[in-house]
Coordinates of C-alpha atoms in Angstrom, one line a residue:
M1 CA 0.0 0.0 0.0
T2 CA 1.3 3.5 -0.9
I3 CA 1.0 5.9 2.0
T4 CA -1.1 8.8 0.8
V5 CA -2.0 11.8 3.0
R6 CA -3.7 15.1 2.3
F7 CA -3.8 18.7 3.5
A8 CA -7.3 20.2 2.9
P9 CA -7.4 23.9 3.8
S10 CA -10.2 26.2 2.9
P11 CA -8.9 29.1 0.8
T12 CA -10.8 31.6 2.8
G13 CA -7.7 33.3 4.2
Y14 CA -3.9 33.0 4.5
I15 CA -2.7 29.9 6.2
H16 CA -1.3 30.4 9.7
I17 CA 1.1 28.5 11.8
G18 CA -1.7 26.2 13.1
N19 CA -2.8 25.2 9.7
T20 CA 0.8 24.7 8.7
R21 CA 1.5 22.4 11.6
I22 CA -1.1 20.0 10.2
A23 CA 0.4 20.3 6.7
L24 CA 3.9 19.6 8.1
F25 CA 2.7 16.6 10.1
N26 CA 1.2 15.1 6.9
W27 CA 4.1 15.9 4.7
L28 CA 6.7 14.6 7.1
F29 CA 4.6 11.4 7.6
A30 CA 4.5 10.9 3.9
H31 CA 8.2 11.7 3.5
K32 CA 9.2 9.3 6.3
N33 CA 7.1 6.5 4.7
N34 CA 8.0 7.1 1.0
G35 CA 4.4 8.2 0.5
Q36 CA 2.7 11.0 -1.3
F37 CA 1.2 14.3 -0.1
I38 CA -1.9 15.8 -1.8
L39 CA -2.9 19.4 -1.4
R40 CA -6.7 19.6 -1.7
F41 CA -8.6 22.9 -1.4
D42 CA -12.0 22.8 0.2
D43 CA -13.3 25.7 -1.9
T44 CA -17.0 24.9 -2.1
D45 CA -17.7 28.1 -0.1
T46 CA -18.0 30.2 -3.3
V47 CA -18.5 33.5 -1.3
R48 CA -15.4 33.3 0.9
S49 CA -13.0 31.2 -1.1
K50 CA -10.6 33.2 -3.2
T51 CA -8.0 32.2 -5.8
E52 CA -5.4 34.6 -4.2
Y53 CA -5.6 32.6 -0.9
A54 CA -5.1 29.3 -2.7
E55 CA -2.1 30.7 -4.6
A56 CA -0.6 32.1 -1.4
T57 CA -1.1 28.7 0.3
I58 CA 0.8 27.0 -2.5
A59 CA 3.6 29.5 -2.3
D60 CA 3.8 29.3 1.5
L61 CA 4.0 25.5 1.5
D62 CA 6.7 25.7 -1.2
W63 CA 8.7 28.1 0.9
L64 CA 8.7 25.5 3.7
G65 CA 9.8 22.8 1.3
I66 CA 6.4 21.1 1.1
K67 CA 5.7 20.1 -2.5
P68 CA 2.5 18.1 -3.2
V69 CA 2.3 15.4 -5.8
R70 CA -0.8 17.2 -7.1
V71 CA -3.2 20.0 -6.2
E72 CA -7.0 19.4 -6.2
Y73 CA -10.0 21.7 -5.9
Q74 CA -13.3 20.5 -4.5
S75 CA -15.2 23.0 -6.7
K76 CA -14.1 21.0 -9.7
R77 CA -15.3 17.7 -8.3
I78 CA -19.1 18.3 -7.9
P79 CA -20.2 15.3 -10.2
I80 CA -18.3 12.9 -7.9
Y81 CA -20.2 14.3 -4.9
D82 CA -23.5 14.1 -6.8
A83 CA -22.9 10.4 -7.5
A84 CA -22.1 9.6 -3.9
A85 CA -25.1 11.5 -2.6
E86 CA -27.4 9.6 -4.9
K87 CA -25.9 6.3 -3.7
L88 CA -26.8 7.3 -0.1
K89 CA -30.3 8.4 -1.1
A90 CA -30.9 5.2 -2.8
A91 CA -29.9 3.3 0.3
G92 CA -32.3 5.4 2.4
L93 CA -29.3 6.9 4.4
L94 CA -29.6 10.5 3.1
Y95 CA -33.1 11.9 3.8
P96 CA -34.7 15.3 3.2
C97 CA -35.5 17.7 6.0
Y98 CA -37.5 20.9 5.8
E99 CA -37.2 22.7 9.2
T100 CA -36.0 26.3 9.2
A101 CA -33.2 27.4 11.5
E102 CA -35.7 28.9 13.8
E103 CA -37.8 25.7 14.0
L104 CA -34.7 23.7 14.8
E105 CA -33.7 26.0 17.6
R106 CA -37.2 25.8 19.1
K107 CA -37.0 22.0 19.0
R108 CA -33.6 22.0 20.6
K109 CA -34.8 24.2 23.5
L110 CA -37.8 21.9 23.9
R111 CA -35.6 18.8 24.2
L112 CA -33.4 20.6 26.7
A113 CA -36.5 21.5 28.8
R114 CA -37.4 17.9 28.8
R115 CA -33.9 17.0 29.9
L116 CA -33.2 15.2 26.7
P117 CA -30.0 15.6 24.7
P118 CA -30.3 18.5 22.3
I119 CA -30.0 16.4 19.1
Y120 CA -32.1 16.3 16.0
G121 CA -35.2 14.1 16.6
R122 CA -35.5 12.8 13.0
D123 CA -39.0 14.3 12.7
A124 CA -38.4 14.5 8.9
L125 CA -38.4 10.7 8.7
K126 CA -42.1 10.8 9.6
L127 CA -43.0 12.9 6.6
T128 CA -45.0 11.2 3.9
P129 CA -44.5 11.9 0.2
A130 CA -47.6 14.1 0.3
D131 CA -46.2 16.0 3.3
R132 CA -43.0 16.7 1.4
Q133 CA -44.8 17.7 -1.7
K134 CA -46.9 20.2 0.3
L135 CA -43.8 21.7 1.9
E136 CA -42.1 22.2 -1.4
A137 CA -45.2 23.7 -2.9
E138 CA -44.9 26.3 -0.1
G139 CA -41.5 27.2 -1.4
R140 CA -39.4 25.1 1.1
R141 CA -36.3 23.4 -0.2
P142 CA -34.9 20.5 1.8
H143 CA -31.5 20.1 3.3
W144 CA -30.3 16.5 3.5
R145 CA -29.2 14.6 6.6
F146 CA -27.2 11.4 6.9
L147 CA -28.9 8.7 9.0
L148 CA -26.4 7.7 11.6
P149 CA -26.3 3.9 12.4
N150 CA -27.1 4.5 16.1
F151 CA -30.2 2.3 16.4
K152 CA -31.3 -1.4 15.8
D153 CA -34.7 -1.4 14.1
D154 CA -36.4 1.9 15.0
P155 CA -34.5 5.1 14.1
F156 CA -36.5 6.8 16.8
S157 CA -35.1 4.5 19.5
V158 CA -31.5 5.6 19.6
A159 CA -29.1 3.4 21.4
R160 CA -25.5 3.8 22.5
T161 CA -23.4 3.0 19.4
E162 CA -19.6 3.3 19.8
V163 CA -17.2 4.0 16.9
H164 CA -13.6 3.0 17.8
W165 CA -10.3 3.5 16.1
N166 CA -6.6 3.3 17.1
D167 CA -5.5 6.9 16.7
L168 CA -2.0 7.5 15.4
V169 CA -1.5 10.2 18.1
R170 CA -4.0 9.5 20.9
D171 CA -4.2 5.7 20.9
R172 CA -7.7 4.3 21.5
E173 CA -10.5 6.7 20.6
T174 CA -14.2 6.3 21.0
V175 CA -17.2 8.3 19.8
D176 CA -20.8 7.5 20.8
L177 CA -23.1 8.2 17.8
A178 CA -26.1 8.3 20.1
S179 CA -24.9 11.6 21.4
L180 CA -24.9 13.2 17.9
S181 CA -27.4 14.6 15.5
D182 CA -27.7 13.3 12.0
P183 CA -25.3 15.5 10.2
V184 CA -26.4 17.8 7.4
L185 CA -24.5 16.8 4.3
V186 CA -26.3 18.9 1.6
R187 CA -27.5 22.4 2.1
E188 CA -30.9 23.8 0.9
D189 CA -29.2 25.3 -2.2
G190 CA -27.7 21.9 -3.1
T191 CA -24.1 22.6 -2.1
Y192 CA -22.2 20.1 0.0
L193 CA -20.7 20.4 3.4
Y194 CA -17.1 19.5 4.3
T195 CA -18.2 16.5 6.3
F196 CA -19.4 14.8 3.1
T197 CA -17.0 16.1 0.4
S198 CA -14.0 15.3 2.6
V199 CA -15.1 11.7 2.9
V200 CA -15.9 11.3 -0.8
D201 CA -12.5 12.8 -1.7
D202 CA -10.6 10.6 0.7
I203 CA -12.2 7.5 -0.8
D204 CA -11.7 8.6 -4.4
M205 CA -8.0 9.7 -3.8
D206 CA -7.2 6.5 -1.8
I207 CA -6.1 8.5 1.2
S208 CA -4.5 5.9 3.6
H209 CA -3.9 8.2 6.6
I210 CA -5.7 11.3 7.8
I211 CA -3.7 13.5 10.2
R212 CA -5.6 16.6 11.4
G213 CA -6.5 18.7 14.4
N214 CA -8.1 17.1 17.5
D215 CA -11.1 19.4 17.0
H216 CA -12.2 16.8 14.4
I217 CA -12.4 13.8 16.8
T218 CA -16.2 13.8 17.0
N219 CA -16.4 14.5 13.3
S220 CA -14.3 11.5 12.7
G221 CA -16.9 9.2 14.3
V222 CA -19.5 10.6 11.9
Q223 CA -17.2 10.3 8.8
I224 CA -16.3 6.7 9.6
S225 CA -20.0 5.9 9.4
I226 CA -20.3 7.7 6.1
I227 CA -17.2 5.9 4.7
E228 CA -18.6 2.5 5.7
A229 CA -22.0 3.4 4.3
L230 CA -20.3 4.1 0.9
G231 CA -18.7 0.7 1.1
A232 CA -15.1 2.0 1.5
K233 CA -12.2 1.2 3.8
V234 CA -11.6 3.6 6.7
P235 CA -8.2 5.3 6.6
E236 CA -5.9 5.4 9.6
L237 CA -6.7 8.4 11.7
G238 CA -4.5 10.7 13.8
H239 CA -5.6 13.8 15.7
I240 CA -2.9 16.3 16.8
N241 CA -3.1 19.0 19.4
L242 CA -3.9 22.5 18.3
L243 CA -1.7 25.5 18.6
T244 CA -2.7 28.7 20.4
T245 CA -1.1 32.1 20.6
A246 CA 1.4 32.8 23.5
S247 CA -1.6 34.2 25.5
G248 CA -3.6 31.1 24.9
E249 CA -6.0 32.4 22.3
G250 CA -7.0 30.4 19.2
I251 CA -5.2 31.2 16.0
S252 CA -7.6 32.3 13.2
K253 CA -7.1 32.9 9.4
R254 CA -9.6 35.8 9.7
T255 CA -7.3 37.8 11.9
G256 CA -4.1 37.1 9.9
A257 CA -2.2 36.5 13.1
L258 CA 0.9 34.3 12.7
S259 CA 0.2 33.8 9.0
I260 CA 3.1 32.1 7.1
G261 CA 3.2 35.1 4.8
S262 CA 3.8 37.5 7.7
L263 CA 6.5 35.3 9.1
R264 CA 8.2 35.2 5.7
R265 CA 8.0 39.0 5.4
D266 CA 9.5 39.3 8.9
G267 CA 12.6 37.5 7.8
Y268 CA 12.2 34.1 9.6
E269 CA 14.0 31.1 8.1
P270 CA 11.6 28.4 6.9
M271 CA 13.3 25.7 9.0
A272 CA 12.9 27.9 12.1
V273 CA 9.1 28.0 11.4
A274 CA 9.0 24.3 10.6
S275 CA 11.1 23.2 13.6
L276 CA 8.9 25.0 16.1
A277 CA 5.6 24.2 14.4
V278 CA 6.4 20.4 14.5
L279 CA 8.4 20.0 17.7
I280 CA 6.4 22.2 20.0
G281 CA 3.9 20.2 22.1
T282 CA 5.8 16.9 21.6
S283 CA 8.2 14.9 23.7
E284 CA 11.1 16.1 21.5
N285 CA 13.3 19.0 22.5
V286 CA 12.5 22.1 20.4
T287 CA 15.7 22.7 18.5
A288 CA 16.6 24.4 15.2
V289 CA 16.6 21.5 12.7
P290 CA 18.7 22.3 9.6
D291 CA 16.5 20.6 7.0
M292 CA 13.3 18.8 6.4
A293 CA 15.0 15.4 5.9
T294 CA 16.5 15.7 9.4
L295 CA 13.1 16.8 10.8
A296 CA 11.4 13.8 9.2
D297 CA 13.9 11.5 10.9
I298 CA 13.0 12.7 14.4
F299 CA 9.3 13.3 13.7
D300 CA 6.9 10.9 15.5
P301 CA 3.2 11.7 15.6
A302 CA 2.8 9.5 18.7
A303 CA 5.1 11.8 20.6
T304 CA 2.5 14.6 20.4
S305 CA 0.8 15.9 23.6
K306 CA -3.0 15.7 23.9
S307 CA -3.3 19.2 25.2
A308 CA -3.0 22.5 23.3
S309 CA 0.4 24.1 22.9
K310 CA 1.3 27.8 22.9
F311 CA 3.2 29.2 19.9
D312 CA 5.7 31.8 21.3
P313 CA 7.4 34.0 18.8
A314 CA 10.3 34.4 21.3
E315 CA 11.1 30.7 20.7
L316 CA 10.9 31.3 17.0
D317 CA 13.5 34.1 17.3
A318 CA 15.9 31.9 19.2
L319 CA 15.6 29.1 16.6
N320 CA 16.1 31.6 13.8
R321 CA 19.3 32.9 15.3
A322 CA 20.6 29.4 15.9
L323 CA 20.0 28.5 12.2
I324 CA 21.7 31.7 10.9
H325 CA 24.6 31.4 13.3
A326 CA 25.4 27.9 11.9
M327 CA 24.5 28.6 8.3
P328 CA 27.4 27.8 5.8
Y329 CA 28.3 30.4 3.2
A330 CA 27.2 28.2 0.4
Q331 CA 23.6 28.2 1.8
A332 CA 23.6 31.9 2.3
K333 CA 25.4 32.9 -0.9
D334 CA 22.5 33.5 -3.3
R335 CA 20.6 35.6 -0.7
L336 CA 23.7 37.6 0.1
V337 CA 24.2 38.3 -3.6
A338 CA 20.6 39.5 -3.8
L339 CA 21.4 42.0 -1.1
G340 CA 24.5 43.2 -3.0
I341 CA 27.0 41.3 -0.9
E342 CA 29.5 39.6 -3.2
G343 CA 33.2 39.5 -4.1
N344 CA 36.2 37.6 -3.1
R345 CA 35.9 38.4 0.6
A346 CA 32.1 37.8 0.8
E347 CA 32.6 34.4 2.4
E348 CA 35.1 35.7 5.0
F349 CA 32.7 38.5 5.8
W350 CA 29.7 36.1 6.2
L351 CA 31.6 33.9 8.6
A352 CA 32.7 36.9 10.6
V353 CA 29.3 38.5 11.1
R354 CA 26.7 35.6 11.0
G355 CA 27.0 35.0 14.7
N356 CA 25.5 38.5 15.4
L357 CA 22.5 38.2 13.1
S358 CA 18.9 37.6 14.0
R359 CA 17.7 37.8 10.4
I360 CA 19.6 37.4 7.1
S361 CA 18.7 41.0 6.2
D362 CA 20.6 42.3 9.3
V363 CA 23.8 41.5 7.4
I364 CA 23.3 44.7 5.4
S365 CA 24.2 47.0 8.3
W366 CA 27.5 45.2 8.9
W367 CA 28.4 45.2 5.1
T368 CA 27.8 49.0 5.2
I369 CA 30.0 49.4 8.3
I370 CA 32.8 47.4 6.6
K371 CA 32.5 49.3 3.3
D372 CA 31.5 52.8 4.3
G373 CA 32.6 53.4 7.8
P374 CA 31.3 53.2 11.4
A375 CA 27.7 53.5 12.3
T376 CA 26.8 56.6 14.4
E377 CA 24.8 55.0 17.3
E378 CA 27.8 55.2 19.7
Q379 CA 30.2 58.0 20.3
L380 CA 33.6 57.9 21.8
A381 CA 33.9 59.5 25.2
E382 CA 36.2 62.6 25.2
E383 CA 38.8 60.9 27.4
D384 CA 39.0 58.0 24.9
R385 CA 39.6 60.0 21.8
E386 CA 43.3 60.7 22.4
F387 CA 43.8 57.1 23.5
V388 CA 42.3 55.9 20.2
R389 CA 44.4 58.3 18.1
T390 CA 47.6 57.0 19.7
A391 CA 46.4 53.4 19.4
F392 CA 46.0 53.9 15.6
D393 CA 49.7 54.9 15.4
L394 CA 50.6 51.4 16.6
L395 CA 48.8 49.5 13.9
P396 CA 51.1 46.7 12.6
P397 CA 52.1 46.5 8.9
E398 CA 50.2 44.3 6.5
P399 CA 49.5 41.5 5.5
W400 CA 46.8 41.1 8.1
N401 CA 45.0 38.0 9.4
R402 CA 43.1 36.9 12.5
E403 CA 46.2 37.3 14.7
T404 CA 46.6 41.0 13.8
W405 CA 44.0 42.1 16.4
K406 CA 46.0 40.5 19.2
L407 CA 49.3 41.9 18.0
W408 CA 47.8 45.4 17.8
T409 CA 46.0 45.3 21.2
D410 CA 49.1 43.8 22.9
A411 CA 51.1 46.8 21.7
V412 CA 48.4 49.3 22.7
K413 CA 48.2 47.6 26.2
A414 CA 52.0 47.9 26.7
Q415 CA 52.0 51.5 25.6
S416 CA 48.9 52.8 27.4
G417 CA 48.7 50.5 30.4
R418 CA 45.0 49.9 29.6
K419 CA 43.4 46.5 29.7
G420 CA 40.0 44.8 29.5
K421 CA 37.0 46.9 28.6
P422 CA 38.8 50.3 28.8
L423 CA 41.1 49.0 26.2
F424 CA 38.8 47.1 23.8
M425 CA 35.6 49.2 24.0
P426 CA 37.0 52.5 22.6
L427 CA 38.7 50.6 19.7
R428 CA 35.4 48.8 18.9
I429 CA 33.4 52.0 18.9
A430 CA 36.0 53.7 16.7
L431 CA 36.0 50.8 14.2
T432 CA 32.3 50.0 14.0
G433 CA 30.5 52.8 15.8
L434 CA 28.9 50.2 18.0
S435 CA 29.6 48.9 21.5
S436 CA 28.9 45.2 20.5
G437 CA 29.2 43.1 17.5
P438 CA 31.4 40.4 15.8
E439 CA 34.9 39.5 16.9
L440 CA 37.2 42.3 16.0
A441 CA 39.8 39.7 15.2
D442 CA 37.6 38.7 12.3
L443 CA 36.6 42.2 11.2
L444 CA 40.1 43.8 11.2
P445 CA 41.4 41.8 8.2
L446 CA 38.2 42.8 6.3
L447 CA 38.9 46.5 7.0
G448 CA 42.6 46.3 6.0
R449 CA 45.1 48.8 7.3
E450 CA 44.0 51.6 5.0
G451 CA 40.4 51.1 5.9
T452 CA 41.2 51.0 9.6
L453 CA 43.3 54.2 9.4
A454 CA 40.4 55.9 7.7
R455 CA 38.4 55.5 11.0
R456 CA 40.9 57.3 13.1
P457 CA 39.0 60.0 15.1

């Protein structure tokens, strides 16, 4: 059997870190098992679904290294849903209902008042053909419900009916169908709901494993019943914990918070995002994983916690710095060239400054300092200016290398009697205009003797 998984977002907004966590779990699971990953857009909501959101989702996943074997759109698969719906109708498992939303709410309140569970009472099953014809003559159009198999002979005598599965994440899971209303699968306007289209697609696309959020656990009990009613094999199921913001709030596409696009624009590395999204809320240590293949090696759905996890941008910053500080020049080269940083000393420069960067774009300020002179954030104290002038007179001759800094400061120390911070800080400020930064032993050869003398106060 070929392992086949899917990620099925609604293109009604830009995907955020929570959606992406689910995509990453599916992609890594497929990658680890030599399987395939399908991107399937649930775009049957014609009002809210937009092409721009679908295109952005494809771009965001590609940025993370997630490349589907194919992309599907539910809006293009309506005939397949029509055929499946007709099959259920013919079996008497999809039945028409005519209640309005107001009528359903009144019935729900009445059941609660009688201390009965607030589920649909299947009143529509009592309608005769004449009753239905009369309602439709009044202008009513039916919505269609799936008859859950939670009874023996009489659908009005509901009995406890357990649906079980061994969850990839949560072990043994159970849903009691008697506690649920028959789900609406077809709206009054003839359009289909996710509960139905997802099942039909999973069957048609031979999805072997479904990994999604644990907010779908109850829904899975219903969908297993629909899959079995359509005569298909139930895929393996896994339900992972959801992510919240650092303050514990839910993450929503509608707010745009923590969208992948915003994280890209903020200069985060894709593997920083992937590492945190996958490893947070698991038994694995959250570390900066260098590539997706390595992340797949340590990925284990069963190691995921059952409770929600908080996504803290501060952790993302730490992972981002760790990746950049260890990034080889070959990996950074093209991006540096795009920023105007190239030449025979570009690699030496990168290795000198990468340990002080939080984002790749931060490198521009150090390139400017090396090429054009010190930044102006820090100023030399007046008592240090003469010390620095004298120190510049002691610069050793070229050629310079990493040992030049020690040779120079040893000479300055012997001449001035200064040591420690009073010795090094004024020289750093004179050379870079900043009180902190990369090792001056690495920067000095990049400046050269002429460039260094040009910074003499």
